[in-house]
Amino acid sequence: MASPPTGERKVVNVGTRQSPLALVQTHFVVGKLKAALPDVEFVIQSQETKGDKILNVPLAKIGDKGLFTQELEDKMHDGRIDIAVHSCKDLQTTLPDGLCIGAFLEREPKEDVFIARKDTADTVKCLADLKPGSVVGTSSLRRRAVLANRHPHLTFKDIRGNIGTRLAKLDDVSNGYDGTILAHAGLLRMNEEAYTSRVTQVLKEEEYMYAVAQGILAVECRTGDEWIQKHVLCHLMHEKTRLIAEGERGLLRGLEGGCHVPLAARCIYDGAGEMTLHGAVYSLDGTQEVKDVITGPAAEARALGHALAEKLATGGAREILAKLHADKDVA
């Protein structure tokens, strides 16, 4: 690993994926940094990742170790970039040696949204309006399992690609999709009427818990790069969001789960005192659901996440996840 530069710098190299959403998110982050540090030049370098290249295989079958991050992390290791902007939900709970999350930006809307196929938008106003056997496109095991639990009349088919690609696939009747599920935050960040106007139903978090760290942008950097951490990323860190992310990521790590397991989370924290963490693990067909909740000091968010993971594991989640991994190995 290249030794991080020391002292003040005039140029900071910023890594990002090449997808339209990733670039929008990175420009948003760089805009904040430029406002805080007008004398520093921020140079964006985009990079295609393994997850971007392989679009004909379900995410769960590719494996989730650094699926959308490894190439950027390699560039940080050898000094070609100084920081990388990620959707926090894409980051592994255990980062590669020598790297850390230097900033969590304030969380944006964390819920999922349902989008109906364009030609049915006048009649389909929510998931419950879909007829038995209707096909919902999603490559997320969590979304598939949660929806199967709430709406057993639905069926599911993988759908991959950026937002625009997924919507185009959805609207092409020959593909056989009746709807899809996307993260609300991504649509809002794109800030395009063609996307935001397509939302059919916002899925309430009380009924449909979300992915760990969904709606949070995270900036990764080298552990030993003190100037980046203390003089650059300090302008981005949102303390309340940091604690929320630590709690939710602690839950995921405690279950030894990657980004692609049927685990849903919900965190309630007003920025002071106690934090309440909800977690649920599902079988892929939605017929099994293990839910629990824990409340404790927000300052101990990561430990709270681990404790909730243990409650879920002993309540039956361990067996559900073991079967999932066994089935994956056989496949």
Short mmCIF file of C-alpha atoms in Angstrom, two decimals:
data_model
loop_
_atom_site.label_atom_id
_atom_site.label_comp_id
_atom_site.label_asym_id
_atom_site.label_seq_id
_atom_site.Cartn_x
_atom_site.Cartn_y
_atom_site.Cartn_z
CA MET A 1 0.00 0.00 0.00
CA ALA A 2 1.30 3.43 -0.91
CA SER A 3 2.12 5.67 2.03
CA PRO A 4 -0.38 8.55 2.23
CA PRO A 5 1.01 12.02 1.51
CA THR A 6 1.63 14.19 4.53
CA GLY A 7 0.82 17.84 4.99
CA GLU A 8 -1.46 20.16 3.10
CA ARG A 9 -2.28 19.42 -0.54
CA LYS A 10 -3.64 21.49 -3.40
CA VAL A 11 -5.17 18.55 -5.28
CA VAL A 12 -7.43 15.78 -3.98
CA ASN A 13 -8.23 12.90 -6.31
CA VAL A 14 -11.78 11.59 -5.88
CA GLY A 15 -12.86 8.14 -7.05
CA THR A 16 -16.33 7.10 -8.11
CA ARG A 17 -18.19 4.49 -10.10
CA GLN A 18 -19.21 5.44 -13.64
CA SER A 19 -22.97 5.06 -13.26
CA PRO A 20 -25.07 8.22 -13.71
CA LEU A 21 -26.24 8.09 -10.08
CA ALA A 22 -22.71 7.57 -8.73
CA LEU A 23 -21.47 10.57 -10.71
CA VAL A 24 -24.35 12.76 -9.49
CA GLN A 25 -23.58 11.75 -5.91
CA THR A 26 -19.87 12.42 -6.32
CA HIS A 27 -20.43 15.86 -7.85
CA PHE A 28 -22.72 16.63 -4.90
CA VAL A 29 -19.98 15.66 -2.43
CA VAL A 30 -17.29 17.54 -4.34
CA GLY A 31 -19.53 20.61 -4.47
CA LYS A 32 -19.68 20.64 -0.68
CA LEU A 33 -15.92 20.21 -0.43
CA LYS A 34 -15.21 23.00 -2.91
CA ALA A 35 -17.44 25.35 -0.93
CA ALA A 36 -15.51 24.56 2.26
CA LEU A 37 -12.04 24.44 0.64
CA PRO A 38 -12.01 26.82 -2.36
CA ASP A 39 -8.20 26.70 -2.66
CA VAL A 40 -8.13 22.92 -3.15
CA GLU A 41 -8.70 21.30 -6.56
CA PHE A 42 -10.86 18.17 -6.50
CA VAL A 43 -10.29 15.89 -9.50
CA ILE A 44 -12.92 13.23 -10.16
CA GLN A 45 -11.81 9.88 -11.56
CA SER A 46 -14.56 7.46 -12.59
CA GLN A 47 -14.07 3.71 -12.55
CA GLU A 48 -16.14 0.77 -13.78
CA THR A 49 -16.46 -1.91 -11.10
CA LYS A 50 -17.13 -5.62 -11.26
CA GLY A 51 -20.75 -5.05 -10.31
CA ASP A 52 -21.14 -2.57 -13.17
CA LYS A 53 -19.65 -4.96 -15.74
CA ILE A 54 -21.65 -8.10 -14.93
CA LEU A 55 -25.29 -7.28 -15.62
CA ASN A 56 -26.62 -10.67 -16.72
CA VAL A 57 -26.12 -12.43 -13.38
CA PRO A 58 -28.13 -11.85 -10.17
CA LEU A 59 -26.11 -9.91 -7.60
CA ALA A 60 -26.40 -12.68 -4.99
CA LYS A 61 -24.75 -15.16 -7.36
CA ILE A 62 -21.78 -12.93 -8.15
CA GLY A 63 -20.75 -12.61 -4.51
CA ASP A 64 -20.75 -9.37 -2.57
CA LYS A 65 -17.17 -8.85 -1.43
CA GLY A 66 -16.29 -5.45 -2.83
CA LEU A 67 -18.68 -5.89 -5.75
CA PHE A 68 -19.06 -2.14 -6.32
CA THR A 69 -16.01 -0.95 -4.40
CA GLN A 70 -12.91 -3.10 -4.92
CA GLU A 71 -11.49 -1.31 -7.95
CA LEU A 72 -11.80 2.04 -6.18
CA GLU A 73 -10.23 0.62 -3.03
CA ASP A 74 -7.32 -0.74 -5.08
CA LYS A 75 -6.73 2.76 -6.47
CA MET A 76 -6.71 4.18 -2.94
CA HIS A 77 -4.25 1.54 -1.82
CA ASP A 78 -1.75 2.45 -4.55
CA GLY A 79 -2.27 6.22 -4.18
CA ARG A 80 -4.03 6.99 -7.47
CA ILE A 81 -7.01 8.44 -5.59
CA ASP A 82 -7.29 9.93 -2.12
CA ILE A 83 -10.99 9.36 -1.37
CA ALA A 84 -13.91 7.44 -2.88
CA VAL A 85 -17.61 8.29 -2.74
CA HIS A 86 -19.97 5.37 -2.16
CA SER A 87 -23.56 4.57 -1.42
CA CYS A 88 -22.93 3.35 2.11
CA LYS A 89 -25.10 0.26 1.60
CA ASP A 90 -22.55 -0.96 -1.00
CA LEU A 91 -19.66 -0.93 1.47
CA GLN A 92 -18.54 -4.08 3.24
CA THR A 93 -18.98 -4.00 7.00
CA THR A 94 -15.29 -4.96 7.34
CA LEU A 95 -13.22 -2.72 5.10
CA PRO A 96 -9.88 -3.75 3.57
CA ASP A 97 -6.81 -3.15 5.74
CA GLY A 98 -5.62 0.43 5.62
CA LEU A 99 -8.97 1.93 4.65
CA CYS A 100 -11.75 3.52 6.69
CA ILE A 101 -14.91 5.57 6.31
CA GLY A 102 -13.85 9.15 6.80
CA ALA A 103 -17.28 10.76 6.55
CA PHE A 104 -20.97 9.90 6.59
CA LEU A 105 -23.15 12.55 4.97
CA GLU A 106 -26.58 13.39 6.35
CA ARG A 107 -29.03 10.62 5.59
CA GLU A 108 -31.59 11.26 2.86
CA PRO A 109 -34.98 9.50 2.57
CA LYS A 110 -34.27 5.88 3.37
CA GLU A 111 -37.42 4.10 2.21
CA ASP A 112 -38.00 2.12 -0.98
CA VAL A 113 -40.53 3.05 -3.65
CA PHE A 114 -42.70 0.94 -5.93
CA ILE A 115 -42.91 1.90 -9.60
CA ALA A 116 -45.60 0.40 -11.82
CA ARG A 117 -45.10 -0.21 -15.53
CA LYS A 118 -45.93 2.99 -17.37
CA ASP A 119 -48.90 1.61 -19.32
CA THR A 120 -50.61 0.46 -16.09
CA ALA A 121 -49.94 3.57 -13.99
CA ASP A 122 -53.58 4.72 -14.23
CA THR A 123 -54.90 1.52 -12.65
CA VAL A 124 -52.05 0.32 -10.44
CA LYS A 125 -51.63 2.75 -7.53
CA CYS A 126 -49.92 0.46 -5.00
CA LEU A 127 -48.47 -3.03 -4.63
CA ALA A 128 -51.82 -4.36 -3.44
CA ASP A 129 -53.34 -3.42 -6.82
CA LEU A 130 -51.12 -5.90 -8.66
CA LYS A 131 -52.95 -9.05 -9.73
CA PRO A 132 -51.90 -12.49 -8.46
CA GLY A 133 -48.85 -13.69 -10.35
CA SER A 134 -47.72 -10.17 -11.25
CA VAL A 135 -43.96 -9.88 -11.71
CA VAL A 136 -41.89 -7.39 -9.70
CA GLY A 137 -38.36 -6.79 -10.93
CA THR A 138 -35.65 -6.70 -8.28
CA SER A 139 -32.20 -8.21 -7.75
CA SER A 140 -32.29 -7.49 -4.01
CA LEU A 141 -32.85 -10.55 -1.84
CA ARG A 142 -34.12 -8.28 0.92
CA ARG A 143 -36.73 -6.60 -1.26
CA ARG A 144 -37.83 -9.91 -2.70
CA ALA A 145 -38.20 -11.53 0.71
CA VAL A 146 -39.95 -8.56 2.36
CA LEU A 147 -42.42 -8.25 -0.51
CA ALA A 148 -43.05 -11.99 -0.57
CA ASN A 149 -43.83 -11.79 3.14
CA ARG A 150 -46.24 -8.87 2.71
CA HIS A 151 -47.66 -9.78 -0.71
CA PRO A 152 -47.45 -13.54 -1.29
CA HIS A 153 -49.52 -13.18 -4.48
CA LEU A 154 -46.55 -11.61 -6.29
CA THR A 155 -43.70 -13.25 -8.20
CA PHE A 156 -40.21 -11.88 -8.77
CA LYS A 157 -37.61 -11.67 -11.51
CA ASP A 158 -34.12 -10.18 -11.48
CA ILE A 159 -33.57 -6.78 -13.03
CA ARG A 160 -30.14 -5.09 -13.24
CA GLY A 161 -28.70 -1.82 -14.49
CA ASN A 162 -28.80 1.86 -13.60
CA ILE A 163 -32.08 3.66 -12.92
CA GLY A 164 -32.74 4.57 -16.52
CA THR A 165 -31.95 1.06 -17.74
CA ARG A 166 -34.23 -0.54 -15.17
CA LEU A 167 -37.15 1.74 -16.02
CA ALA A 168 -36.68 1.04 -19.73
CA LYS A 169 -36.69 -2.70 -19.04
CA LEU A 170 -39.79 -2.31 -16.88
CA ASP A 171 -41.74 -0.39 -19.51
CA ASP A 172 -40.92 -2.85 -22.30
CA VAL A 173 -43.93 -5.17 -22.03
CA SER A 174 -42.03 -7.99 -23.70
CA ASN A 175 -39.78 -8.27 -20.64
CA GLY A 176 -42.74 -9.35 -18.51
CA TYR A 177 -42.36 -6.94 -15.58
CA ASP A 178 -45.36 -5.34 -13.88
CA GLY A 179 -43.38 -3.17 -11.47
CA THR A 180 -40.04 -2.63 -9.81
CA ILE A 181 -38.64 -1.42 -6.47
CA LEU A 182 -36.00 1.29 -6.17
CA ALA A 183 -34.42 3.33 -3.38
CA HIS A 184 -36.20 6.67 -3.01
CA ALA A 185 -32.94 8.49 -2.26
CA GLY A 186 -31.43 7.55 -5.61
CA LEU A 187 -34.39 8.90 -7.55
CA LEU A 188 -34.35 12.13 -5.57
CA ARG A 189 -30.61 12.60 -6.04
CA MET A 190 -30.97 12.27 -9.80
CA ASN A 191 -33.47 15.15 -9.58
CA GLU A 192 -35.03 14.38 -12.95
CA GLU A 193 -38.77 14.64 -13.52
CA ALA A 194 -38.61 11.56 -15.76
CA TYR A 195 -37.60 9.56 -12.70
CA THR A 196 -39.27 11.23 -9.72
CA SER A 197 -42.64 11.38 -11.49
CA ARG A 198 -42.65 7.62 -11.85
CA VAL A 199 -43.07 6.86 -8.14
CA THR A 200 -46.28 4.91 -7.69
CA GLN A 201 -46.05 4.21 -3.95
CA VAL A 202 -43.63 5.20 -1.21
CA LEU A 203 -43.22 2.12 0.98
CA LYS A 204 -43.69 3.16 4.61
CA GLU A 205 -40.76 2.10 6.77
CA GLU A 206 -43.07 0.84 9.50
CA GLU A 207 -44.25 -1.89 7.10
CA TYR A 208 -41.29 -2.28 4.75
CA MET A 209 -37.98 -1.86 6.52
CA TYR A 210 -35.05 -0.83 4.36
CA ALA A 211 -31.48 -1.92 3.65
CA VAL A 212 -28.72 -1.23 6.14
CA ALA A 213 -27.36 2.31 5.56
CA GLN A 214 -29.77 3.01 2.69
CA GLY A 215 -29.94 6.71 1.84
CA ILE A 216 -26.47 7.43 3.26
CA LEU A 217 -23.44 8.55 1.27
CA ALA A 218 -20.07 7.54 2.71
CA VAL A 219 -16.60 8.72 1.80
CA GLU A 220 -13.81 6.18 2.14
CA CYS A 221 -10.16 7.11 2.62
CA ARG A 222 -6.82 5.72 3.78
CA THR A 223 -6.64 5.14 7.52
CA GLY A 224 -3.32 6.94 7.90
CA ASP A 225 -4.21 10.00 5.84
CA GLU A 226 -4.73 12.44 8.69
CA TRP A 227 -4.86 15.55 6.51
CA ILE A 228 -7.75 14.14 4.47
CA GLN A 229 -9.62 13.10 7.60
CA LYS A 230 -9.00 16.16 9.76
CA HIS A 231 -8.97 18.94 7.17
CA VAL A 232 -11.13 17.69 4.29
CA LEU A 233 -13.70 15.10 5.30
CA CYS A 234 -14.46 16.87 8.57
CA HIS A 235 -16.54 19.27 6.45
CA LEU A 236 -18.83 16.40 5.43
CA MET A 237 -19.26 14.35 8.61
CA HIS A 238 -22.82 14.30 10.00
CA GLU A 239 -22.61 12.95 13.53
CA LYS A 240 -26.20 11.78 13.85
CA THR A 241 -25.94 9.84 10.61
CA ARG A 242 -22.60 8.38 11.69
CA LEU A 243 -24.19 6.85 14.76
CA ILE A 244 -27.15 5.54 12.77
CA ALA A 245 -24.81 3.96 10.23
CA GLU A 246 -22.67 2.44 12.98
CA GLY A 247 -25.74 0.85 14.54
CA GLU A 248 -27.16 -0.55 11.33
CA ARG A 249 -23.78 -1.74 10.03
CA GLY A 250 -23.11 -3.30 13.43
CA LEU A 251 -26.31 -5.30 13.01
CA LEU A 252 -25.25 -6.53 9.58
CA ARG A 253 -21.74 -7.37 10.71
CA GLY A 254 -23.06 -9.17 13.77
CA LEU A 255 -25.02 -11.50 11.52
CA GLU A 256 -21.93 -11.95 9.34
CA GLY A 257 -24.05 -10.84 6.42
CA GLY A 258 -22.88 -9.17 3.24
CA CYS A 259 -24.75 -6.62 1.20
CA HIS A 260 -26.95 -9.30 -0.35
CA VAL A 261 -28.76 -11.07 2.47
CA PRO A 262 -32.49 -10.79 3.29
CA LEU A 263 -31.92 -8.48 6.26
CA ALA A 264 -34.04 -5.37 6.76
CA ALA A 265 -33.37 -2.63 9.28
CA ARG A 266 -34.92 0.47 10.76
CA CYS A 267 -33.28 2.99 13.09
CA ILE A 268 -35.10 5.57 15.19
CA TYR A 269 -32.79 8.25 16.58
CA ASP A 270 -33.50 11.93 17.07
CA GLY A 271 -29.87 12.91 17.64
CA ALA A 272 -29.85 12.81 21.44
CA GLY A 273 -29.86 10.08 24.06
CA GLU A 274 -31.21 6.70 23.10
CA MET A 275 -31.39 4.89 19.79
CA THR A 276 -33.89 2.20 18.81
CA LEU A 277 -32.84 -0.39 16.24
CA HIS A 278 -35.25 -2.75 14.50
CA GLY A 279 -34.07 -5.72 12.49
CA ALA A 280 -35.69 -8.54 10.55
CA VAL A 281 -34.36 -11.56 8.66
CA TYR A 282 -36.51 -13.40 6.12
CA SER A 283 -36.45 -16.63 4.18
CA LEU A 284 -36.30 -15.95 0.46
CA ASP A 285 -39.90 -17.04 -0.04
CA GLY A 286 -41.05 -14.70 2.73
CA THR A 287 -42.71 -17.45 4.75
CA GLN A 288 -40.24 -17.12 7.65
CA GLU A 289 -39.67 -13.85 9.44
CA VAL A 290 -37.54 -13.24 12.52
CA LYS A 291 -37.93 -9.73 13.95
CA ASP A 292 -36.60 -8.02 17.05
CA VAL A 293 -35.80 -4.60 18.44
CA ILE A 294 -33.34 -3.08 20.88
CA THR A 295 -33.01 0.32 22.57
CA GLY A 296 -29.93 1.75 24.19
CA PRO A 297 -27.43 4.64 24.29
CA ALA A 298 -26.70 6.02 20.83
CA ALA A 299 -23.07 6.43 21.84
CA GLU A 300 -22.89 2.62 21.86
CA ALA A 301 -24.54 2.25 18.45
CA ARG A 302 -22.21 -0.41 17.09
CA ALA A 303 -22.56 -2.54 20.21
CA LEU A 304 -26.34 -2.13 19.99
CA GLY A 305 -26.24 -3.44 16.44
CA HIS A 306 -24.20 -6.45 17.53
CA ALA A 307 -26.58 -7.13 20.42
CA LEU A 308 -29.61 -7.00 18.12
CA ALA A 309 -27.84 -9.36 15.72
CA GLU A 310 -27.40 -11.85 18.55
CA LYS A 311 -31.08 -11.59 19.49
CA LEU A 312 -32.08 -12.25 15.89
CA ALA A 313 -29.60 -15.09 15.52
CA THR A 314 -30.82 -16.93 18.60
CA GLY A 315 -34.41 -16.26 17.56
CA GLY A 316 -34.04 -18.23 14.33
CA ALA A 317 -32.16 -15.95 11.93
CA ARG A 318 -29.02 -18.08 12.14
CA GLU A 319 -30.86 -21.06 10.66
CA ILE A 320 -32.45 -18.96 7.91
CA LEU A 321 -29.10 -17.51 6.84
CA ALA A 322 -27.35 -20.89 7.07
CA LYS A 323 -29.91 -22.36 4.67
CA LEU A 324 -29.51 -19.39 2.35
CA HIS A 325 -25.74 -19.85 2.21
CA ALA A 326 -26.08 -23.63 1.77
CA ASP A 327 -28.50 -23.17 -1.12
CA LYS A 328 -26.17 -20.61 -2.69
CA ASP A 329 -23.22 -23.03 -2.46
CA VAL A 330 -25.25 -25.76 -4.16
CA ALA A 331 -26.36 -23.40 -6.92
#
